[in-house]
Tab-separated table of N, CA and C in Angstrom:
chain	number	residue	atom	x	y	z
E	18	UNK	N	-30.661	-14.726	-5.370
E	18	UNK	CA	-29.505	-14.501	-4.549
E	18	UNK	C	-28.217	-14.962	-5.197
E	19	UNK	N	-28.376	-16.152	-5.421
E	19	UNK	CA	-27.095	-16.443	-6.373
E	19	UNK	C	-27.023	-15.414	-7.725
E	20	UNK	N	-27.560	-15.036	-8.597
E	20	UNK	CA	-27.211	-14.504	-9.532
E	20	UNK	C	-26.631	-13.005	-8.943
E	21	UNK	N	-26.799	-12.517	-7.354
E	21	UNK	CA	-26.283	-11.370	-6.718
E	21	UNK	C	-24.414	-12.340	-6.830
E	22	UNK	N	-24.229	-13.059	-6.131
E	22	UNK	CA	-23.240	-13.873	-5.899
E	22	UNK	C	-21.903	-13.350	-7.252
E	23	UNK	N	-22.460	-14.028	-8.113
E	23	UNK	CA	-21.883	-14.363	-9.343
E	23	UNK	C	-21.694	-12.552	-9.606
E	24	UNK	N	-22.621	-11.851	-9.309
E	24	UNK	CA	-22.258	-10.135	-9.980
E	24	UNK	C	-20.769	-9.876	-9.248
E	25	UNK	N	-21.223	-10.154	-7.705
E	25	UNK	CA	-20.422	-9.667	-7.370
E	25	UNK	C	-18.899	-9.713	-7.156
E	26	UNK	N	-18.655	-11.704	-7.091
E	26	UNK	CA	-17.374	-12.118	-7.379
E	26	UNK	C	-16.638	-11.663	-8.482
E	27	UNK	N	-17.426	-11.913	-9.900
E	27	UNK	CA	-16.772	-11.377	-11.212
E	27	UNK	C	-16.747	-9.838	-11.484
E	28	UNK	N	-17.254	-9.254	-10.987
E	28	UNK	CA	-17.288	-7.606	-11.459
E	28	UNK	C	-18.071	-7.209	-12.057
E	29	UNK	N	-19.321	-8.300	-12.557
E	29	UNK	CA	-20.280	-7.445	-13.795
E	29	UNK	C	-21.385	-6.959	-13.547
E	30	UNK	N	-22.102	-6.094	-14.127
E	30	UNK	CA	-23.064	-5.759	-14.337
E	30	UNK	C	-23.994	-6.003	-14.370
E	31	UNK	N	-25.155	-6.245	-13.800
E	31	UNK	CA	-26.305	-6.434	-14.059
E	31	UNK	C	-27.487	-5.684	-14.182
E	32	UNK	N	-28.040	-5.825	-14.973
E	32	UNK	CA	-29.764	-5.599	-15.126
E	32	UNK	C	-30.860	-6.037	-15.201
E	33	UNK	N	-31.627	-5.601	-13.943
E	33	UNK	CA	-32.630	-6.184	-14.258
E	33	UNK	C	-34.026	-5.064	-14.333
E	34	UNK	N	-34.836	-6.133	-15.464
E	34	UNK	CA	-35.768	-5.130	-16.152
E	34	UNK	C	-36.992	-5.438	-15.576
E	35	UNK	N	-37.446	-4.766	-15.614
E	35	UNK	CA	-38.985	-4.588	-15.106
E	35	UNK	C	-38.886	-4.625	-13.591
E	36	UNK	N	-38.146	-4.374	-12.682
E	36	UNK	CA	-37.671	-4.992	-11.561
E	36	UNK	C	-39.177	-4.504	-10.259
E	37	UNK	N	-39.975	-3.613	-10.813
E	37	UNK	CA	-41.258	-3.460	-10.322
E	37	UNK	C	-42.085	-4.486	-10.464
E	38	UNK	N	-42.390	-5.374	-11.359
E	38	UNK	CA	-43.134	-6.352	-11.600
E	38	UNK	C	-43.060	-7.386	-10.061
E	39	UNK	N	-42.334	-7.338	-9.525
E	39	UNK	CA	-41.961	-8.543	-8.696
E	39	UNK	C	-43.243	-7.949	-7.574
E	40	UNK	N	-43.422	-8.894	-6.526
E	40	UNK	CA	-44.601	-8.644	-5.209
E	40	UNK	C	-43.551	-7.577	-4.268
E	41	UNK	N	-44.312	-7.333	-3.472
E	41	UNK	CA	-43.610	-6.505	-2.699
E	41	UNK	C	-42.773	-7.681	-1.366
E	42	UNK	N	-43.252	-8.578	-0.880
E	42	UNK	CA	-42.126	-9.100	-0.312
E	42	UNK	C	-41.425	-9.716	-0.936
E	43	UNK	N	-41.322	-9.859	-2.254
E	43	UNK	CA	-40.024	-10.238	-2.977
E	43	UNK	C	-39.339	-9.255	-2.824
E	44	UNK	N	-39.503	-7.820	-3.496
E	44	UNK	CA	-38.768	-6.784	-3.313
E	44	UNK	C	-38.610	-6.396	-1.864
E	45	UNK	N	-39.240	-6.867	-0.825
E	45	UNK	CA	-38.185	-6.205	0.006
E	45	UNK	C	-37.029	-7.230	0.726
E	46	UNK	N	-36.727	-8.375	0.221
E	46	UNK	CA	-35.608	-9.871	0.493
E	46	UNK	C	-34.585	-9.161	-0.429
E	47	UNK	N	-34.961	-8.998	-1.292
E	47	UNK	CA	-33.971	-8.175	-2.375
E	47	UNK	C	-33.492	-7.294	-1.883
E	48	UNK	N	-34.162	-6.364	-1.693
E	48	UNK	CA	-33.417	-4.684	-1.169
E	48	UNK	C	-32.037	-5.154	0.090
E	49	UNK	N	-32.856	-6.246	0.992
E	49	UNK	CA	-32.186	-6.431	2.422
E	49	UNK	C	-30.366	-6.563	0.970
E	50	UNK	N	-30.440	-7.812	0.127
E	50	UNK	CA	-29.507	-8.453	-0.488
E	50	UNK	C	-28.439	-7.365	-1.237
E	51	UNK	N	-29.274	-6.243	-1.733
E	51	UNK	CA	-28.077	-5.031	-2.551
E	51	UNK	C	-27.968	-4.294	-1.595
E	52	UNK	N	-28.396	-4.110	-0.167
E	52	UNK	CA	-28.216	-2.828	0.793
E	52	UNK	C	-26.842	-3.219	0.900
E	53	UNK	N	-26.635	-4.735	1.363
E	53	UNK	CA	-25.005	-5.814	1.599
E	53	UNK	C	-24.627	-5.231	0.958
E	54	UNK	N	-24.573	-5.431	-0.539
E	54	UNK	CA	-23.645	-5.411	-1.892
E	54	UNK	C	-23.455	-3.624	-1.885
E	55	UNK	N	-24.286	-2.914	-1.999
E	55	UNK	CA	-24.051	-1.698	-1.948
E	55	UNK	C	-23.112	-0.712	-1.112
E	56	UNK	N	-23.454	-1.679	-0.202
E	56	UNK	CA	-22.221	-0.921	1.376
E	56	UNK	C	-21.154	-1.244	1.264
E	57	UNK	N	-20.740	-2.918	0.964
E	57	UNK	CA	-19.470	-3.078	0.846
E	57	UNK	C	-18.687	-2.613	-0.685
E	58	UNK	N	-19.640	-1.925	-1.276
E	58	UNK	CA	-18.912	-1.608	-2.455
E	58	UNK	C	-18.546	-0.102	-2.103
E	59	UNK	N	-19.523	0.444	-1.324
E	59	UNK	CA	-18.888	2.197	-1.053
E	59	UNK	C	-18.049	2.311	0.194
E	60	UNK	N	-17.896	1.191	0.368
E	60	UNK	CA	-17.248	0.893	2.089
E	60	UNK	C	-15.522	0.221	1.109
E	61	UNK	N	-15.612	-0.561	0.052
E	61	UNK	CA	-14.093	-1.268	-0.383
E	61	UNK	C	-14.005	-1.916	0.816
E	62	UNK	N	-15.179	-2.922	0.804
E	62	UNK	CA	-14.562	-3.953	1.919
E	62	UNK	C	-14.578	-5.315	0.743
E	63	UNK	N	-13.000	-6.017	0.811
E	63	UNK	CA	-12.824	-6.825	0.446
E	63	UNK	C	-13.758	-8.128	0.527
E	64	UNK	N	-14.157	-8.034	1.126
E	64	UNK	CA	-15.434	-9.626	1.128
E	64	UNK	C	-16.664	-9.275	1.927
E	65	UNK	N	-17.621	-9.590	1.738
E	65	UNK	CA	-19.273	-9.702	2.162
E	65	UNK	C	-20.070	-10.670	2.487
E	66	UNK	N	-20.846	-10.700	3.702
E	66	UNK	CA	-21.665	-12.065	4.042
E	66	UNK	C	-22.895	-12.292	3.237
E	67	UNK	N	-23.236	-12.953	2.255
E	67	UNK	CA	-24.415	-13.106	1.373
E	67	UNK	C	-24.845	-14.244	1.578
E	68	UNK	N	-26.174	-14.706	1.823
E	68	UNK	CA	-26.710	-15.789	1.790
E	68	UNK	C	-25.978	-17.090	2.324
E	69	UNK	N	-25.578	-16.740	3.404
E	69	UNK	CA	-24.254	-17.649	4.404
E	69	UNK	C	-23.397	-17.858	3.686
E	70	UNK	N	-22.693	-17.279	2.916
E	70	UNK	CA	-20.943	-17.197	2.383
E	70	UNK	C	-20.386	-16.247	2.639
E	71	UNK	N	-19.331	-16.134	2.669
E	71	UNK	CA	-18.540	-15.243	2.799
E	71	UNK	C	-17.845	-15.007	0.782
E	72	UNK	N	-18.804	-13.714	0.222
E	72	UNK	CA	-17.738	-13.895	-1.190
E	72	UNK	C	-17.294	-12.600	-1.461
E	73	UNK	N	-16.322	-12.873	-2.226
E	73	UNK	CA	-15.184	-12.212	-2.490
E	73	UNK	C	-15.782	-10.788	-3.150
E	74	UNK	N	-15.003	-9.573	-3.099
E	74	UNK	CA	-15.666	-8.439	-3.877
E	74	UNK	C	-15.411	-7.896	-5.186
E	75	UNK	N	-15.653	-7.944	-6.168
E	75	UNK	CA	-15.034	-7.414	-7.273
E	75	UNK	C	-15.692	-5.522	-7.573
E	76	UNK	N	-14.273	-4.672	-7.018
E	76	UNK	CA	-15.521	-3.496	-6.833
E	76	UNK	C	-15.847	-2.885	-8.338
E	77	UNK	N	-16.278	-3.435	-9.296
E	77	UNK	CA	-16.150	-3.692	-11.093
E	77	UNK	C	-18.064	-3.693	-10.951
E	78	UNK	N	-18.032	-4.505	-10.356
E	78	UNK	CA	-19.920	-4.960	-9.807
E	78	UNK	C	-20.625	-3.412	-9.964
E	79	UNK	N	-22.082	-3.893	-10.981
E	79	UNK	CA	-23.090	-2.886	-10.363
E	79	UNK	C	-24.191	-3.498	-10.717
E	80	UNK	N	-24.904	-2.893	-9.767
E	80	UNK	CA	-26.696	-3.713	-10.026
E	80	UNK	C	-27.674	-2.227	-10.615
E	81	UNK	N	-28.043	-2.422	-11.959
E	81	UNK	CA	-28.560	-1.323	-12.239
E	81	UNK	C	-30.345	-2.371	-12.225
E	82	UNK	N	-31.732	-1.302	-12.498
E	82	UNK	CA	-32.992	-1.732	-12.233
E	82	UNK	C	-33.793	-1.225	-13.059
E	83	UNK	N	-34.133	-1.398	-14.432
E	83	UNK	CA	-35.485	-0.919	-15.014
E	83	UNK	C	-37.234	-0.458	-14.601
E	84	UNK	N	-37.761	0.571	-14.390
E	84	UNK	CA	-38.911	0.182	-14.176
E	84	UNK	C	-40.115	0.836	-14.966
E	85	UNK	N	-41.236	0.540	-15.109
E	85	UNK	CA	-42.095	0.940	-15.542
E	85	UNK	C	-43.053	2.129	-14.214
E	86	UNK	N	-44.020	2.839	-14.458
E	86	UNK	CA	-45.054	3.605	-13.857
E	86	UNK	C	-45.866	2.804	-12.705
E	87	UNK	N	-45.870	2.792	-12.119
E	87	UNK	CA	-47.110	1.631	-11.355
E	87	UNK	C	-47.897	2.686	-10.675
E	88	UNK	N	-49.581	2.151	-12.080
E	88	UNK	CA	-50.668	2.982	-12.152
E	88	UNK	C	-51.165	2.683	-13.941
E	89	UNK	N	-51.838	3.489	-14.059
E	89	UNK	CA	-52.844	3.429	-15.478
E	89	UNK	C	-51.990	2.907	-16.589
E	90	UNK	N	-52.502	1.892	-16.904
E	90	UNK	CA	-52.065	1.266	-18.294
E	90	UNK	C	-50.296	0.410	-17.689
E	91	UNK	N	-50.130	0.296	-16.966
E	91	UNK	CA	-48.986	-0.829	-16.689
E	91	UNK	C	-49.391	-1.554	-15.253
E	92	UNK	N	-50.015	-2.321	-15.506
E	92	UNK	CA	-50.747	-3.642	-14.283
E	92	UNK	C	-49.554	-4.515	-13.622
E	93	UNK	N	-49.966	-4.570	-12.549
E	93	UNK	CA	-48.987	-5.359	-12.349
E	93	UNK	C	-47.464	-4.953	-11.305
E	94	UNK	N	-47.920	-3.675	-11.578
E	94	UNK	CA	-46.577	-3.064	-11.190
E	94	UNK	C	-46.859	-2.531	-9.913
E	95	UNK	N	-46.007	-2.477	-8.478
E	95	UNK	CA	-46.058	-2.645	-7.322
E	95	UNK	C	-44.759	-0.844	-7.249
E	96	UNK	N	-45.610	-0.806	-5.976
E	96	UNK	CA	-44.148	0.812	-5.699
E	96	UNK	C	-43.123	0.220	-4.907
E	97	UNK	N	-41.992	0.931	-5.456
E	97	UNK	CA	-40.533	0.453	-4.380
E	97	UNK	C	-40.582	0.655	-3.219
E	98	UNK	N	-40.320	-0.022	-2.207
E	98	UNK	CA	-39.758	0.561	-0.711
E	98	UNK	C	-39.374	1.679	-0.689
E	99	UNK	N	-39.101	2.607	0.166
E	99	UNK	CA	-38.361	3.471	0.514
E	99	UNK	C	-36.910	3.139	0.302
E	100	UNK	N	-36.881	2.038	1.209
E	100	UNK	CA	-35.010	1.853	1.493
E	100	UNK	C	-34.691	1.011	0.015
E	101	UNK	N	-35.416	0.702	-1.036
E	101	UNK	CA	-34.859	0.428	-2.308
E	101	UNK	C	-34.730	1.525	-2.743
E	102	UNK	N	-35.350	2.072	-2.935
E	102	UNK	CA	-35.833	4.126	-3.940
E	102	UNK	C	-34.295	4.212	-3.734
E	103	UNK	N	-34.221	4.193	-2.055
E	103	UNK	CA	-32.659	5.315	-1.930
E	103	UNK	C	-31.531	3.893	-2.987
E	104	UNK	N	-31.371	2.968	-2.829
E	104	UNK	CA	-30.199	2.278	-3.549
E	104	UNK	C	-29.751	2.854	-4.648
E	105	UNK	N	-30.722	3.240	-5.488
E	105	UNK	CA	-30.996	3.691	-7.298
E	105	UNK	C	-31.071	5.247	-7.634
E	106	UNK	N	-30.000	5.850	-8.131
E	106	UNK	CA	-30.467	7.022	-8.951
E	106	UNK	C	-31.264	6.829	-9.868
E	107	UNK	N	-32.263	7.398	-10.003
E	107	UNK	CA	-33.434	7.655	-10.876
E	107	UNK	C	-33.161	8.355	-12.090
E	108	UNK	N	-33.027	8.154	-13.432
E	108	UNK	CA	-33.457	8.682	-14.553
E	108	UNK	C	-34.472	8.712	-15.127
E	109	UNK	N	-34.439	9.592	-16.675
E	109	UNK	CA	-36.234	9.268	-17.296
E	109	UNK	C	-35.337	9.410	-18.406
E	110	UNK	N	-36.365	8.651	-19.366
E	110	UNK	CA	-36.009	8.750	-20.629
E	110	UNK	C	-37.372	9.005	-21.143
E	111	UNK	N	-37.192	9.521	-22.587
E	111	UNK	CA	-38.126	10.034	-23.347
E	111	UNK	C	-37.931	9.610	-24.985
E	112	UNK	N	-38.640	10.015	-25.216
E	112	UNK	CA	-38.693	9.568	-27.070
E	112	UNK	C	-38.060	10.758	-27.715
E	113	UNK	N	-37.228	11.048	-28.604
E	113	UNK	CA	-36.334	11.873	-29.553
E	113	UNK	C	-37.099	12.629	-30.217
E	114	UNK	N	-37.191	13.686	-30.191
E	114	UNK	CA	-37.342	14.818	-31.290
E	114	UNK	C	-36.838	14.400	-32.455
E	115	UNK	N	-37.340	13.585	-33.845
E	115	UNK	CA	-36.294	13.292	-34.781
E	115	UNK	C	-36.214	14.780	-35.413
E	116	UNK	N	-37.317	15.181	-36.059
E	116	UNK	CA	-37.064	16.004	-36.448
E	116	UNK	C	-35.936	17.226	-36.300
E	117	UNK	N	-36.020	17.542	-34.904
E	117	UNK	CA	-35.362	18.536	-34.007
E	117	UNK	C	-34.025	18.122	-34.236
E	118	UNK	N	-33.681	16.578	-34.038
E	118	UNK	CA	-32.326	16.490	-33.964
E	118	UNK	C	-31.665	16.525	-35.548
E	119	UNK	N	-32.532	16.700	-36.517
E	119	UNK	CA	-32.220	16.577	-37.689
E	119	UNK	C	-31.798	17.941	-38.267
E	120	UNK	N	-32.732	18.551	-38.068
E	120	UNK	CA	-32.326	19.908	-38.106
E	120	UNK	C	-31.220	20.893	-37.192
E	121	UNK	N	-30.800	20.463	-36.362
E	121	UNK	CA	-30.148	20.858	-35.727
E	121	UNK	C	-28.027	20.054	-36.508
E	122	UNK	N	-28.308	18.983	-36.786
E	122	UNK	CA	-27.519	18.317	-37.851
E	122	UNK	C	-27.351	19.185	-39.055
E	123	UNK	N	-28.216	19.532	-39.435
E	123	UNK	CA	-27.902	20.100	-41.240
E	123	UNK	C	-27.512	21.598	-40.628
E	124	UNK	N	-28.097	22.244	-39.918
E	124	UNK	CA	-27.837	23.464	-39.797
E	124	UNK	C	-25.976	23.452	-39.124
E	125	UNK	N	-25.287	22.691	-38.690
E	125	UNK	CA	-23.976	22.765	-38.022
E	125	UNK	C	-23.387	21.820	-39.149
């Protein structure tokens, strides 16, 4: 909770990786904690109640979340809530064509 605190007063960024690894009632104390941070950041409300303070908003703040598959060959790993899923746009990443991108280089 405090390290939510500190994102959000100063403006920065955070990441956190593997953010599936955690139990599921960890993740869902969490979700309750960025639903706050999330609203008052699409809301531009100058200050937010977190963990009985009242702190200040820096709308600079974002909470981004790494995760792995949870299923075959990554243990450990628990599925998101629903009401986390929605917080996070979802990307994928993949491994590079080197080749492809190489050739596509010499030929332009």
């Amino acid at each position: 909770g405090r390290i939510f605190i500190g994102l959000v007063k100063c403006g920065a960024w955070g990441c956190f990786d593997e953010f599936n690894r955690l139990k599921e009632d960890q993740l869902s104390a969490i979700s309750q904690q960025i639903q706050v941070i999330v609203d008052a950041l699409k809301a531009r409300t100058p200050n937010l109640p977190l963990l009985g303070r009242d702190v200040e908003v820096d709308f600079n703040a974002g909470i981004f979340v790494t995760l792995n598959p949870a299923g075959k060959g990554y243990g450990g790993r628990s599925r998101l809530p629903d009401n986390l899923k929605a917080l996070f746009r979802p990307i994928a990443m993949g491994r590079p064509d080197n080749e492809l991108i190489a050739e596509v280089v010499l030929y332009s």
